[in-house]
mmCIF file of C-alpha atoms and ligand atoms in Angstrom:
data_model
loop_
_atom_site.group_PDB
_atom_site.id
_atom_site.type_symbol
_atom_site.label_atom_id
_atom_site.label_comp_id
_atom_site.label_asym_id
_atom_site.label_seq_id
_atom_site.Cartn_x
_atom_site.Cartn_y
_atom_site.Cartn_z
ATOM 1 C CA MET A 1 -96.169 47.153 27.572
ATOM 2 C CA THR A 2 -97.228 43.967 29.912
ATOM 3 C CA MET A 3 -99.580 41.487 30.030
ATOM 4 C CA GLN A 4 -101.673 40.642 32.045
ATOM 5 C CA LEU A 5 -102.143 36.829 33.400
ATOM 6 C CA PRO A 6 -104.509 35.543 34.036
ATOM 7 C CA PRO A 7 -105.039 33.252 37.179
ATOM 8 C CA ASP A 8 -105.078 30.024 36.110
ATOM 9 C CA ILE A 9 -102.650 30.676 33.337
ATOM 10 C CA SER A 10 -100.246 31.412 36.469
ATOM 11 C CA LEU A 11 -99.011 26.995 36.220
ATOM 12 C CA VAL A 12 -97.156 28.154 33.227
ATOM 13 C CA SER A 13 -94.804 29.816 35.745
ATOM 14 C CA GLU A 14 -95.201 27.448 38.657
ATOM 15 C CA LEU A 15 -93.347 24.577 36.807
ATOM 16 C CA HIS A 16 -90.572 24.453 39.366
ATOM 17 C CA ALA A 17 -93.085 23.391 42.202
ATOM 18 C CA ILE A 18 -94.744 21.273 40.416
ATOM 19 C CA GLU A 19 -91.710 19.668 39.312
ATOM 20 C CA ALA A 20 -90.651 19.223 43.039
ATOM 21 C CA GLU A 21 -93.850 17.660 43.032
ATOM 22 C CA LEU A 22 -93.338 15.358 41.196
ATOM 23 C CA ALA A 23 -90.060 14.361 42.415
ATOM 24 C CA ALA A 24 -91.878 13.763 45.759
ATOM 25 C CA ALA A 25 -93.630 11.238 44.255
ATOM 26 C CA THR A 26 -91.825 7.878 45.299
ATOM 27 C CA ASN A 27 -94.878 5.381 44.246
ATOM 28 C CA ALA A 28 -97.175 4.638 41.688
ATOM 29 C CA THR A 29 -100.062 5.751 43.891
ATOM 30 C CA ALA A 30 -98.929 9.464 44.086
ATOM 31 C CA LEU A 31 -97.116 9.211 40.896
ATOM 32 C CA GLU A 32 -101.047 8.241 39.302
ATOM 33 C CA ALA A 33 -102.046 11.425 42.011
ATOM 34 C CA TRP A 34 -99.716 13.435 39.882
ATOM 35 C CA ARG A 35 -100.821 12.457 36.856
ATOM 36 C CA VAL A 36 -104.196 12.860 37.152
ATOM 37 C CA LYS A 37 -103.862 16.541 39.503
ATOM 38 C CA TYR A 38 -101.974 17.695 36.096
ATOM 39 C CA LEU A 39 -102.041 15.684 33.215
ATOM 40 C CA GLY A 40 -105.828 14.195 33.862
ATOM 41 C CA ARG A 41 -109.025 15.064 31.931
ATOM 42 C CA ARG A 42 -110.518 17.372 34.174
ATOM 43 C CA GLY A 43 -106.844 18.481 35.752
ATOM 44 C CA ARG A 44 -105.069 21.374 35.533
ATOM 45 C CA LEU A 45 -103.609 21.734 31.813
ATOM 46 C CA SER A 46 -106.972 20.950 30.388
ATOM 47 C CA GLN A 47 -108.671 23.372 32.658
ATOM 48 C CA LEU A 48 -105.605 25.876 30.979
ATOM 49 C CA THR A 49 -106.630 24.949 27.541
ATOM 50 C CA GLN A 50 -110.362 25.140 27.889
ATOM 51 C CA GLN A 51 -109.570 28.803 29.675
ATOM 52 C CA LEU A 52 -107.497 30.002 26.733
ATOM 53 C CA GLY A 53 -110.852 30.409 24.967
ATOM 54 C CA SER A 54 -112.261 33.211 27.017
ATOM 55 C CA LEU A 55 -108.810 34.887 26.329
ATOM 56 C CA SER A 56 -108.677 38.063 23.592
ATOM 57 C CA LEU A 57 -106.858 37.062 20.297
ATOM 58 C CA GLU A 58 -103.962 38.756 21.313
ATOM 59 C CA GLN A 59 -104.055 36.945 25.181
ATOM 60 C CA ARG A 60 -104.284 33.195 22.491
ATOM 61 C CA ARG A 61 -101.357 34.010 20.403
ATOM 62 C CA ALA A 62 -99.146 35.275 23.640
ATOM 63 C CA PHE A 63 -100.309 32.028 25.334
ATOM 64 C CA GLY A 64 -101.009 29.893 23.563
ATOM 65 C CA PRO A 65 -97.507 28.362 23.122
ATOM 66 C CA LEU A 66 -96.329 28.336 26.301
ATOM 67 C CA VAL A 67 -99.200 26.214 27.868
ATOM 68 C CA ASN A 68 -98.238 23.929 24.660
ATOM 69 C CA ASP A 69 -94.582 23.785 25.627
ATOM 70 C CA ALA A 70 -95.488 23.413 29.362
ATOM 71 C CA LYS A 71 -97.913 20.313 28.659
ATOM 72 C CA ARG A 72 -94.922 19.202 26.907
ATOM 73 C CA THR A 73 -92.552 19.170 29.806
ATOM 74 C CA LEU A 74 -94.689 17.959 32.146
ATOM 75 C CA GLU A 75 -95.991 15.207 30.186
ATOM 76 C CA ASP A 76 -91.978 14.228 29.898
ATOM 77 C CA LEU A 77 -91.253 14.756 33.454
ATOM 78 C CA PHE A 78 -93.842 12.176 34.423
ATOM 79 C CA ALA A 79 -92.838 9.466 31.416
ATOM 80 C CA ALA A 80 -88.918 9.874 32.776
ATOM 81 C CA ALA A 81 -90.785 9.308 36.944
ATOM 82 C CA GLN A 82 -92.761 6.355 35.114
ATOM 83 C CA ARG A 83 -89.375 5.035 33.925
ATOM 84 C CA ALA A 84 -87.172 5.389 37.345
ATOM 85 C CA LEU A 85 -89.862 3.772 39.318
ATOM 86 C CA GLN A 86 -90.215 0.156 37.027
ATOM 87 C CA GLU A 87 -86.843 0.093 36.842
ATOM 88 C CA PRO A 88 -85.799 -1.380 40.026
ATOM 89 C CA LYS A 89 -88.734 -3.927 38.843
ATOM 90 C CA ALA A 90 -86.784 -4.556 35.712
ATOM 91 C CA ALA A 91 -83.577 -4.883 37.578
ATOM 92 C CA ARG A 92 -84.982 -7.738 39.515
ATOM 93 C CA GLU A 93 -86.725 -9.805 36.677
ATOM 94 C CA SER A 94 -83.189 -9.658 35.197
ATOM 95 C CA ALA A 95 -81.696 -10.894 37.494
ATOM 96 C CA ALA A 96 -84.243 -14.046 37.902
ATOM 97 C CA HIS A 97 -83.580 -15.324 33.708
ATOM 98 C CA HIS A 98 -79.987 -14.781 35.194
ATOM 99 C CA LEU A 99 -78.033 -18.054 33.452
ATOM 100 C CA ASP A 100 -75.927 -20.036 35.696
ATOM 101 C CA VAL A 101 -73.612 -20.941 34.397
ATOM 102 C CA THR A 102 -72.032 -22.830 36.920
ATOM 103 C CA LEU A 103 -75.224 -24.900 38.208
ATOM 104 C CA PRO A 104 -75.701 -29.048 37.355
ATOM 105 C CA GLY A 105 -77.480 -29.467 33.180
ATOM 106 C CA LYS A 106 -80.569 -30.485 32.901
ATOM 107 C CA PRO A 107 -80.496 -34.542 31.602
ATOM 108 C CA VAL A 108 -81.135 -34.877 28.216
ATOM 109 C CA THR A 109 -83.712 -37.786 27.238
ATOM 110 C CA LEU A 110 -82.469 -39.914 24.768
ATOM 111 C CA GLY A 111 -84.278 -41.685 22.283
ATOM 112 C CA ARG A 112 -83.354 -45.279 20.935
ATOM 113 C CA LEU A 113 -84.928 -47.603 17.306
ATOM 114 C CA HIS A 114 -86.195 -49.810 18.995
ATOM 115 C CA PRO A 115 -85.304 -53.463 18.852
ATOM 116 C CA ILE A 116 -86.681 -55.125 15.687
ATOM 117 C CA THR A 117 -85.858 -52.001 13.845
ATOM 118 C CA GLN A 118 -82.172 -52.472 15.571
ATOM 119 C CA THR A 119 -82.299 -56.499 14.462
ATOM 120 C CA VAL A 120 -83.314 -55.491 10.946
ATOM 121 C CA ARG A 121 -80.895 -52.895 10.149
ATOM 122 C CA GLU A 122 -78.211 -56.205 11.489
ATOM 123 C CA ILE A 123 -79.525 -58.419 8.533
ATOM 124 C CA CYS A 124 -79.578 -55.951 6.004
ATOM 125 C CA ALA A 125 -75.782 -54.524 6.840
ATOM 126 C CA ALA A 126 -74.657 -58.774 7.555
ATOM 127 C CA PHE A 127 -75.654 -58.554 3.890
ATOM 128 C CA GLN A 128 -75.086 -55.934 2.976
ATOM 129 C CA GLY A 129 -71.395 -56.676 3.989
ATOM 130 C CA MET A 130 -71.976 -60.250 1.329
ATOM 131 C CA GLY A 131 -72.138 -57.709 -1.593
ATOM 132 C CA PHE A 132 -76.197 -57.505 -1.503
ATOM 133 C CA ASP A 133 -77.863 -54.148 -2.431
ATOM 134 C CA VAL A 134 -80.927 -52.730 -0.264
ATOM 135 C CA ALA A 135 -84.661 -52.419 -1.696
ATOM 136 C CA GLU A 136 -88.151 -51.303 -0.271
ATOM 137 C CA GLY A 137 -91.241 -51.864 -1.389
ATOM 138 C CA PRO A 138 -95.149 -51.314 -1.029
ATOM 139 C CA GLU A 139 -97.158 -53.263 2.482
ATOM 140 C CA VAL A 140 -100.289 -52.708 0.132
ATOM 141 C CA GLU A 141 -99.711 -54.954 -2.446
ATOM 142 C CA TRP A 142 -101.230 -56.351 -5.826
ATOM 143 C CA GLU A 143 -102.371 -60.194 -5.522
ATOM 144 C CA ARG A 144 -100.843 -60.527 -8.750
ATOM 145 C CA TYR A 145 -97.267 -59.638 -7.250
ATOM 146 C CA ASN A 146 -98.487 -61.291 -3.405
ATOM 147 C CA PHE A 147 -99.596 -64.887 -5.196
ATOM 148 C CA ASP A 148 -99.271 -64.716 -9.119
ATOM 149 C CA LEU A 149 -96.216 -64.043 -9.744
ATOM 150 C CA LEU A 150 -94.646 -66.183 -7.909
ATOM 151 C CA ASN A 151 -96.368 -68.865 -9.188
ATOM 152 C CA ILE A 152 -99.358 -69.559 -6.426
ATOM 153 C CA PRO A 153 -102.300 -69.093 -8.835
ATOM 154 C CA ARG A 154 -106.120 -68.794 -7.457
ATOM 155 C CA ASP A 155 -107.241 -71.304 -5.958
ATOM 156 C CA HIS A 156 -104.390 -72.776 -5.660
ATOM 157 C CA PRO A 157 -104.333 -74.730 -2.582
ATOM 158 C CA ALA A 158 -100.678 -72.670 -1.403
ATOM 159 C CA ARG A 159 -102.291 -69.562 -0.149
ATOM 160 C CA ASP A 160 -104.113 -71.121 2.315
ATOM 161 C CA MET A 161 -100.021 -70.834 3.771
ATOM 162 C CA TRP A 162 -100.807 -67.031 4.593
ATOM 163 C CA ASP A 163 -104.368 -65.963 5.562
ATOM 164 C CA THR A 164 -103.940 -63.108 4.220
ATOM 165 C CA LEU A 165 -105.625 -59.200 5.022
ATOM 166 C CA TRP A 166 -107.207 -58.513 1.831
ATOM 167 C CA ILE A 167 -107.951 -54.713 1.044
ATOM 168 C CA ASN A 168 -112.095 -53.753 0.314
ATOM 169 C CA TRP A 169 -110.575 -52.749 -3.561
ATOM 170 C CA THR A 170 -110.422 -53.993 -6.924
ATOM 171 C CA ASP A 171 -108.972 -52.005 -9.808
ATOM 172 C CA PRO A 172 -112.039 -51.360 -11.664
ATOM 173 C CA ASN A 173 -109.865 -50.508 -14.792
ATOM 174 C CA GLU A 174 -108.414 -54.638 -14.700
ATOM 175 C CA GLU A 175 -111.615 -56.421 -13.903
ATOM 176 C CA GLY A 176 -110.334 -58.722 -10.833
ATOM 177 C CA ARG A 177 -106.984 -56.940 -9.786
ATOM 178 C CA ARG A 178 -106.958 -57.136 -6.084
ATOM 179 C CA MET A 179 -105.178 -55.611 -2.918
ATOM 180 C CA LEU A 180 -104.083 -56.972 0.297
ATOM 181 C CA LEU A 181 -101.963 -56.366 3.233
ATOM 182 C CA ARG A 182 -98.648 -58.107 1.578
ATOM 183 C CA THR A 183 -98.183 -61.567 3.574
ATOM 184 C CA HIS A 184 -94.812 -61.650 2.800
ATOM 185 C CA THR A 185 -91.591 -59.761 1.383
ATOM 186 C CA SER A 186 -91.611 -61.561 -1.280
ATOM 187 C CA PRO A 187 -93.807 -59.703 -4.060
ATOM 188 C CA MET A 188 -90.721 -57.924 -4.360
ATOM 189 C CA GLN A 189 -89.001 -60.231 -6.636
ATOM 190 C CA GLY A 190 -91.581 -59.789 -8.928
ATOM 191 C CA ARG A 191 -91.096 -56.434 -8.784
ATOM 192 C CA ILE A 192 -87.497 -55.894 -9.106
ATOM 193 C CA MET A 193 -86.510 -59.252 -11.810
ATOM 194 C CA GLU A 194 -89.594 -56.990 -13.782
ATOM 195 C CA GLN A 195 -87.189 -53.872 -13.543
ATOM 196 C CA ALA A 196 -83.710 -54.818 -13.137
ATOM 197 C CA LYS A 197 -81.640 -58.152 -14.925
ATOM 198 C CA PRO A 198 -79.397 -60.497 -14.013
ATOM 199 C CA PRO A 199 -76.685 -60.350 -12.079
ATOM 200 C CA ILE A 200 -79.071 -59.743 -8.799
ATOM 201 C CA ARG A 201 -77.715 -59.862 -5.361
ATOM 202 C CA VAL A 202 -80.569 -57.526 -3.125
ATOM 203 C CA VAL A 203 -82.204 -57.765 -0.085
ATOM 204 C CA VAL A 204 -85.953 -56.273 0.866
ATOM 205 C CA PRO A 205 -86.761 -55.605 4.678
ATOM 206 C CA GLY A 206 -89.963 -54.293 5.488
ATOM 207 C CA LYS A 207 -93.451 -55.517 7.771
ATOM 208 C CA VAL A 208 -96.131 -58.027 6.823
ATOM 209 C CA PHE A 209 -99.328 -58.927 7.733
ATOM 210 C CA ARG A 210 -100.711 -61.864 8.931
ATOM 211 C CA HIS A 211 -105.031 -62.813 9.889
ATOM 212 C CA GLU A 212 -103.707 -65.729 12.149
ATOM 213 C CA ALA A 213 -103.823 -65.701 16.249
ATOM 214 C CA THR A 214 -100.989 -64.937 18.472
ATOM 215 C CA ASP A 215 -98.920 -66.551 20.401
ATOM 216 C CA ALA A 216 -95.358 -66.672 21.818
ATOM 217 C CA ARG A 217 -93.895 -66.975 18.719
ATOM 218 C CA HIS A 218 -96.502 -65.423 15.647
ATOM 219 C CA GLU A 219 -97.845 -61.711 15.460
ATOM 220 C CA TRP A 220 -100.283 -60.736 12.794
ATOM 221 C CA HIS A 221 -98.077 -57.863 11.723
ATOM 222 C CA PHE A 222 -94.404 -58.455 12.067
ATOM 223 C CA PHE A 223 -90.863 -57.586 10.088
ATOM 224 C CA GLN A 224 -89.092 -60.171 6.851
ATOM 225 C CA VAL A 225 -85.655 -59.406 5.443
ATOM 226 C CA GLU A 226 -86.866 -60.836 2.156
ATOM 227 C CA GLY A 227 -83.300 -61.726 -0.355
ATOM 228 C CA LEU A 228 -82.546 -63.065 -3.965
ATOM 229 C CA ALA A 229 -79.583 -63.810 -5.839
ATOM 230 C CA VAL A 230 -79.781 -64.315 -9.770
ATOM 231 C CA ASP A 231 -77.253 -64.818 -12.513
ATOM 232 C CA ARG A 232 -75.629 -67.574 -14.130
ATOM 233 C CA GLY A 233 -74.558 -70.255 -12.375
ATOM 234 C CA ILE A 234 -75.585 -70.045 -8.857
ATOM 235 C CA THR A 235 -76.416 -72.967 -7.002
ATOM 236 C CA PHE A 236 -77.769 -74.760 -3.723
ATOM 237 C CA ALA A 237 -73.873 -74.693 -2.799
ATOM 238 C CA ASP A 238 -74.454 -70.724 -2.642
ATOM 239 C CA LEU A 239 -77.633 -70.632 -1.002
ATOM 240 C CA LYS A 240 -76.118 -72.572 1.692
ATOM 241 C CA GLY A 241 -72.655 -70.616 2.236
ATOM 242 C CA THR A 242 -74.282 -67.347 1.924
ATOM 243 C CA LEU A 243 -76.509 -68.764 4.993
ATOM 244 C CA TYR A 244 -74.432 -69.920 7.182
ATOM 245 C CA GLU A 245 -71.951 -67.143 6.674
ATOM 246 C CA PHE A 246 -75.086 -65.065 7.771
ATOM 247 C CA ALA A 247 -76.011 -67.199 10.556
ATOM 248 C CA ARG A 248 -72.098 -66.542 11.694
ATOM 249 C CA ARG A 249 -71.792 -62.984 11.605
ATOM 250 C CA ILE A 250 -75.686 -62.685 13.798
ATOM 251 C CA PHE A 251 -75.370 -65.503 15.698
ATOM 252 C CA GLY A 252 -71.777 -66.088 16.926
ATOM 253 C CA ALA A 253 -70.005 -69.496 15.064
ATOM 254 C CA ASP A 254 -70.839 -71.249 18.410
ATOM 255 C CA ARG A 255 -74.631 -71.269 17.872
ATOM 256 C CA ARG A 256 -75.956 -74.431 15.617
ATOM 257 C CA VAL A 257 -77.733 -74.217 12.268
ATOM 258 C CA ARG A 258 -80.217 -76.393 10.682
ATOM 259 C CA PHE A 259 -81.316 -77.039 7.177
ATOM 260 C CA ARG A 260 -85.161 -79.158 6.907
ATOM 261 C CA CYS A 261 -86.931 -79.527 2.892
ATOM 262 C CA ASP A 262 -90.280 -77.540 3.386
ATOM 263 C CA TYR A 263 -92.555 -76.299 0.437
ATOM 264 C CA PHE A 264 -92.582 -72.880 -0.931
ATOM 265 C CA PRO A 265 -95.095 -72.844 -4.321
ATOM 266 C CA PHE A 266 -91.736 -70.425 -6.132
ATOM 267 C CA VAL A 267 -88.510 -72.396 -4.799
ATOM 268 C CA GLU A 268 -87.446 -75.434 -6.119
ATOM 269 C CA PRO A 269 -86.314 -77.613 -3.809
ATOM 270 C CA GLY A 270 -86.936 -75.154 -0.549
ATOM 271 C CA VAL A 271 -85.847 -75.401 2.676
ATOM 272 C CA GLU A 272 -86.224 -73.302 5.551
ATOM 273 C CA MET A 273 -83.669 -72.607 8.119
ATOM 274 C CA ALA A 274 -83.543 -73.164 12.153
ATOM 275 C CA ILE A 275 -81.054 -71.674 14.931
ATOM 276 C CA ASP A 276 -80.796 -73.885 18.278
ATOM 277 C CA CYS A 277 -83.279 -72.019 20.686
ATOM 278 C CA PHE A 278 -81.373 -70.202 23.680
ATOM 279 C CA LEU A 279 -83.934 -71.127 25.882
ATOM 280 C CA CYS A 280 -83.091 -75.067 26.265
ATOM 281 C CA LYS A 281 -80.115 -75.379 24.709
ATOM 282 C CA GLY A 282 -81.698 -77.352 21.853
ATOM 283 C CA GLU A 283 -83.375 -79.826 24.389
ATOM 284 C CA GLY A 284 -86.571 -78.874 23.235
ATOM 285 C CA CYS A 285 -88.874 -76.645 25.669
ATOM 286 C CA SER A 286 -92.767 -75.242 25.509
ATOM 287 C CA LEU A 287 -91.206 -72.072 22.940
ATOM 288 C CA CYS A 288 -89.504 -73.964 20.681
ATOM 289 C CA GLY A 289 -91.108 -77.455 20.751
ATOM 290 C CA ASP A 290 -88.546 -79.622 19.347
ATOM 291 C CA GLY A 291 -85.189 -77.790 20.507
ATOM 292 C CA TRP A 292 -85.068 -75.767 16.625
ATOM 293 C CA ILE A 293 -86.317 -72.090 15.721
ATOM 294 C CA GLU A 294 -87.599 -71.342 12.499
ATOM 295 C CA ILE A 295 -86.333 -67.752 11.536
ATOM 296 C CA MET A 296 -86.744 -68.320 7.474
ATOM 297 C CA GLY A 297 -87.805 -70.282 4.510
ATOM 298 C CA ALA A 298 -85.765 -70.362 1.780
ATOM 299 C CA GLY A 299 -85.030 -72.296 -1.549
ATOM 300 C CA MET A 300 -84.285 -72.086 -4.902
ATOM 301 C CA VAL A 301 -86.143 -69.915 -7.770
ATOM 302 C CA HIS A 302 -88.752 -71.658 -9.289
ATOM 303 C CA PRO A 303 -88.238 -72.282 -12.897
ATOM 304 C CA ASN A 304 -91.907 -70.607 -13.672
ATOM 305 C CA VAL A 305 -91.567 -67.531 -11.680
ATOM 306 C CA PHE A 306 -87.923 -67.022 -13.693
ATOM 307 C CA SER A 307 -90.566 -67.555 -16.825
ATOM 308 C CA ALA A 308 -93.179 -64.633 -15.760
ATOM 309 C CA VAL A 309 -90.899 -61.958 -15.583
ATOM 310 C CA GLY A 310 -89.261 -62.816 -18.679
ATOM 311 C CA TYR A 311 -86.043 -64.295 -17.581
ATOM 312 C CA ASP A 312 -85.078 -67.725 -19.037
ATOM 313 C CA PRO A 313 -84.780 -70.079 -16.827
ATOM 314 C CA GLU A 314 -82.443 -72.550 -19.152
ATOM 315 C CA GLU A 315 -80.209 -69.572 -18.838
ATOM 316 C CA TYR A 316 -80.339 -68.462 -14.907
ATOM 317 C CA THR A 317 -80.644 -70.056 -11.506
ATOM 318 C CA GLY A 318 -81.094 -67.751 -8.475
ATOM 319 C CA PHE A 319 -81.621 -68.001 -4.775
ATOM 320 C CA ALA A 320 -83.978 -66.529 -2.372
ATOM 321 C CA PHE A 321 -84.796 -66.106 1.215
ATOM 322 C CA GLY A 322 -87.768 -64.633 4.355
ATOM 323 C CA ILE A 323 -85.825 -63.777 7.405
ATOM 324 C CA GLY A 324 -88.729 -63.482 10.145
ATOM 325 C CA ALA A 325 -86.922 -60.310 12.207
ATOM 326 C CA GLU A 326 -88.753 -60.888 15.302
ATOM 327 C CA ARG A 327 -87.633 -64.579 16.126
ATOM 328 C CA VAL A 328 -84.299 -63.332 15.096
ATOM 329 C CA ALA A 329 -84.413 -60.847 17.599
ATOM 330 C CA MET A 330 -85.238 -63.149 19.976
ATOM 331 C CA LEU A 331 -82.752 -65.573 19.656
ATOM 332 C CA LYS A 332 -80.274 -63.396 19.570
ATOM 333 C CA HIS A 333 -81.742 -61.130 22.749
ATOM 334 C CA GLY A 334 -83.625 -64.282 24.831
ATOM 335 C CA ILE A 335 -86.694 -63.448 24.217
ATOM 336 C CA ASP A 336 -89.417 -65.562 25.001
ATOM 337 C CA ASP A 337 -92.508 -64.294 23.736
ATOM 338 C CA ILE A 338 -93.133 -62.290 20.877
ATOM 339 C CA ARG A 339 -96.014 -60.124 21.853
ATOM 340 C CA ARG A 340 -93.370 -58.553 23.947
ATOM 341 C CA PHE A 341 -92.013 -56.076 21.079
ATOM 342 C CA TYR A 342 -95.025 -54.579 20.580
ATOM 343 C CA ALA A 343 -96.865 -53.893 23.676
ATOM 344 C CA ASN A 344 -95.289 -50.900 24.116
ATOM 345 C CA ASP A 345 -93.724 -51.101 27.787
ATOM 346 C CA LEU A 346 -91.141 -48.656 28.281
ATOM 347 C CA ARG A 347 -89.506 -50.582 30.816
ATOM 348 C CA PHE A 348 -88.707 -53.463 27.956
ATOM 349 C CA LEU A 349 -88.052 -51.527 25.409
ATOM 350 C CA ARG A 350 -84.655 -49.673 27.305
ATOM 351 C CA GLN A 351 -83.368 -52.302 27.461
ATOM 352 C CA PHE A 352 -82.176 -52.029 23.789
HETATM 353 C C1 YSA B 1 -89.457 -68.474 1.084
HETATM 354 C C2 YSA B 1 -88.743 -69.097 0.175
HETATM 355 C C3 YSA B 1 -88.545 -68.184 -0.732
HETATM 356 O O1 YSA B 1 -88.030 -68.048 -2.430
HETATM 357 C C4 YSA B 1 -87.944 -66.296 -0.975
HETATM 358 C C5 YSA B 1 -88.971 -66.777 0.502
HETATM 359 C C6 YSA B 1 -89.649 -67.198 1.412
HETATM 360 C C7 YSA B 1 -90.230 -67.346 2.546
HETATM 361 C C8 YSA B 1 -91.591 -66.747 2.649
HETATM 362 N N1 YSA B 1 -92.392 -65.786 1.748
HETATM 363 C C9 YSA B 1 -92.575 -67.002 3.544
HETATM 364 O O2 YSA B 1 -93.038 -65.999 3.706
HETATM 365 N N2 YSA B 1 -91.860 -67.907 4.020
HETATM 366 S S1 YSA B 1 -93.126 -68.305 5.446
HETATM 367 O O3 YSA B 1 -94.146 -67.893 6.097
HETATM 368 O O4 YSA B 1 -92.162 -69.554 6.863
HETATM 369 O O5 YSA B 1 -92.032 -67.291 6.874
HETATM 370 C C10 YSA B 1 -90.770 -67.294 6.623
HETATM 371 C C11 YSA B 1 -90.203 -66.636 8.234
HETATM 372 O O6 YSA B 1 -91.353 -65.193 8.367
HETATM 373 C C12 YSA B 1 -90.370 -67.765 9.311
HETATM 374 O O7 YSA B 1 -89.782 -68.229 9.321
HETATM 375 C C13 YSA B 1 -90.449 -66.977 10.376
HETATM 376 O O8 YSA B 1 -89.370 -66.864 10.748
HETATM 377 C C14 YSA B 1 -91.888 -65.490 10.345
HETATM 378 N N3 YSA B 1 -92.809 -65.690 10.478
HETATM 379 C C15 YSA B 1 -93.096 -66.515 9.495
HETATM 380 N N4 YSA B 1 -94.570 -66.227 10.654
HETATM 381 C C16 YSA B 1 -94.301 -65.270 11.201
HETATM 382 C C17 YSA B 1 -93.494 -64.899 11.666
HETATM 383 N N5 YSA B 1 -92.462 -64.014 12.383
HETATM 384 C C18 YSA B 1 -93.389 -63.574 13.572
HETATM 385 N N6 YSA B 1 -94.671 -64.005 13.597
HETATM 386 C C19 YSA B 1 -95.333 -64.883 12.453
HETATM 387 N N7 YSA B 1 -96.505 -65.345 12.342
#
């Protein structure tokens, strides 16, 4: 027995014609129109599905699967047509991202070390070559290390040599323990000697801070490299020999070096070391004054400093020094104003 098709169910038998209609839809607008016509909410397939409800049970059993198959077929055909339409665009996009290895590369901008970082490293390397180790310590420091252990008790007039930036905090557990921004790298002398036994040979690079006005040779924050050598039988000749060798390694054999007596409470005797000015060649100018640029303070470690850290001053002797890194950089590179290092002018910094 043949079944009579309800009028709209005939769509199932029109599939070839519908497919041809789809093949003719060669742009997005035509494709969308096709989709609305057949697969849309009020499209042919949707109407067909609704009509199934008015058929007899027998008819529904016969035509239901056919309608479902038709729907799946149309959806697959539509998805394939959509992909085909998009393919040329995808191909165009992939061509745009294509890497042309024959083009010249983009230049890479390299960073560089700040000239003072370079100088600090050169200074440390010069001493490492003479057997010194390198250590570092805190920039925020206890008054005890910055002053007391260095033979500079409270109310000692020598404290005025370092205009101090104090931290507004005192240790509540130990009444009177005050903190500051270290005014020099010398506090590391006490820290190192408290922890190690001689022989000691160490350099300590680091930043220091002073509450002072700036000029061509003075900054309020700058770098020092501290040096400390302690052993039995170390003499002033060892100090001079080491520092001459340092000057030769950093500035070359031609530069002149001057030692002069100086006073620091933590050394006896104390000296300052200067190098002839690069600008006036030792004649005297507005930068240096007398033809020399002071680069460090130094001396033989004071017996009181040894006693304060528990070393026997009868048994041990030693020397120490504190080098100003910016002054060394100025002399090496002929820089006439220390403030240029921290003005953040890339035209200046890129030269190093
Ligand atoms: C002395 C004896 C020792 O046994 C150990 C270390 C020292 C040095 C001492 N702690 C000190 O700070 N001495 S200093 O005040 O004369 O500074 C040492 C060096 O730091 C100077 O020679 C100078 O090169 C540099 N300096 C000082 N004040 C500066 C500065 N550099 C830039 N700006 C400033 N304001």
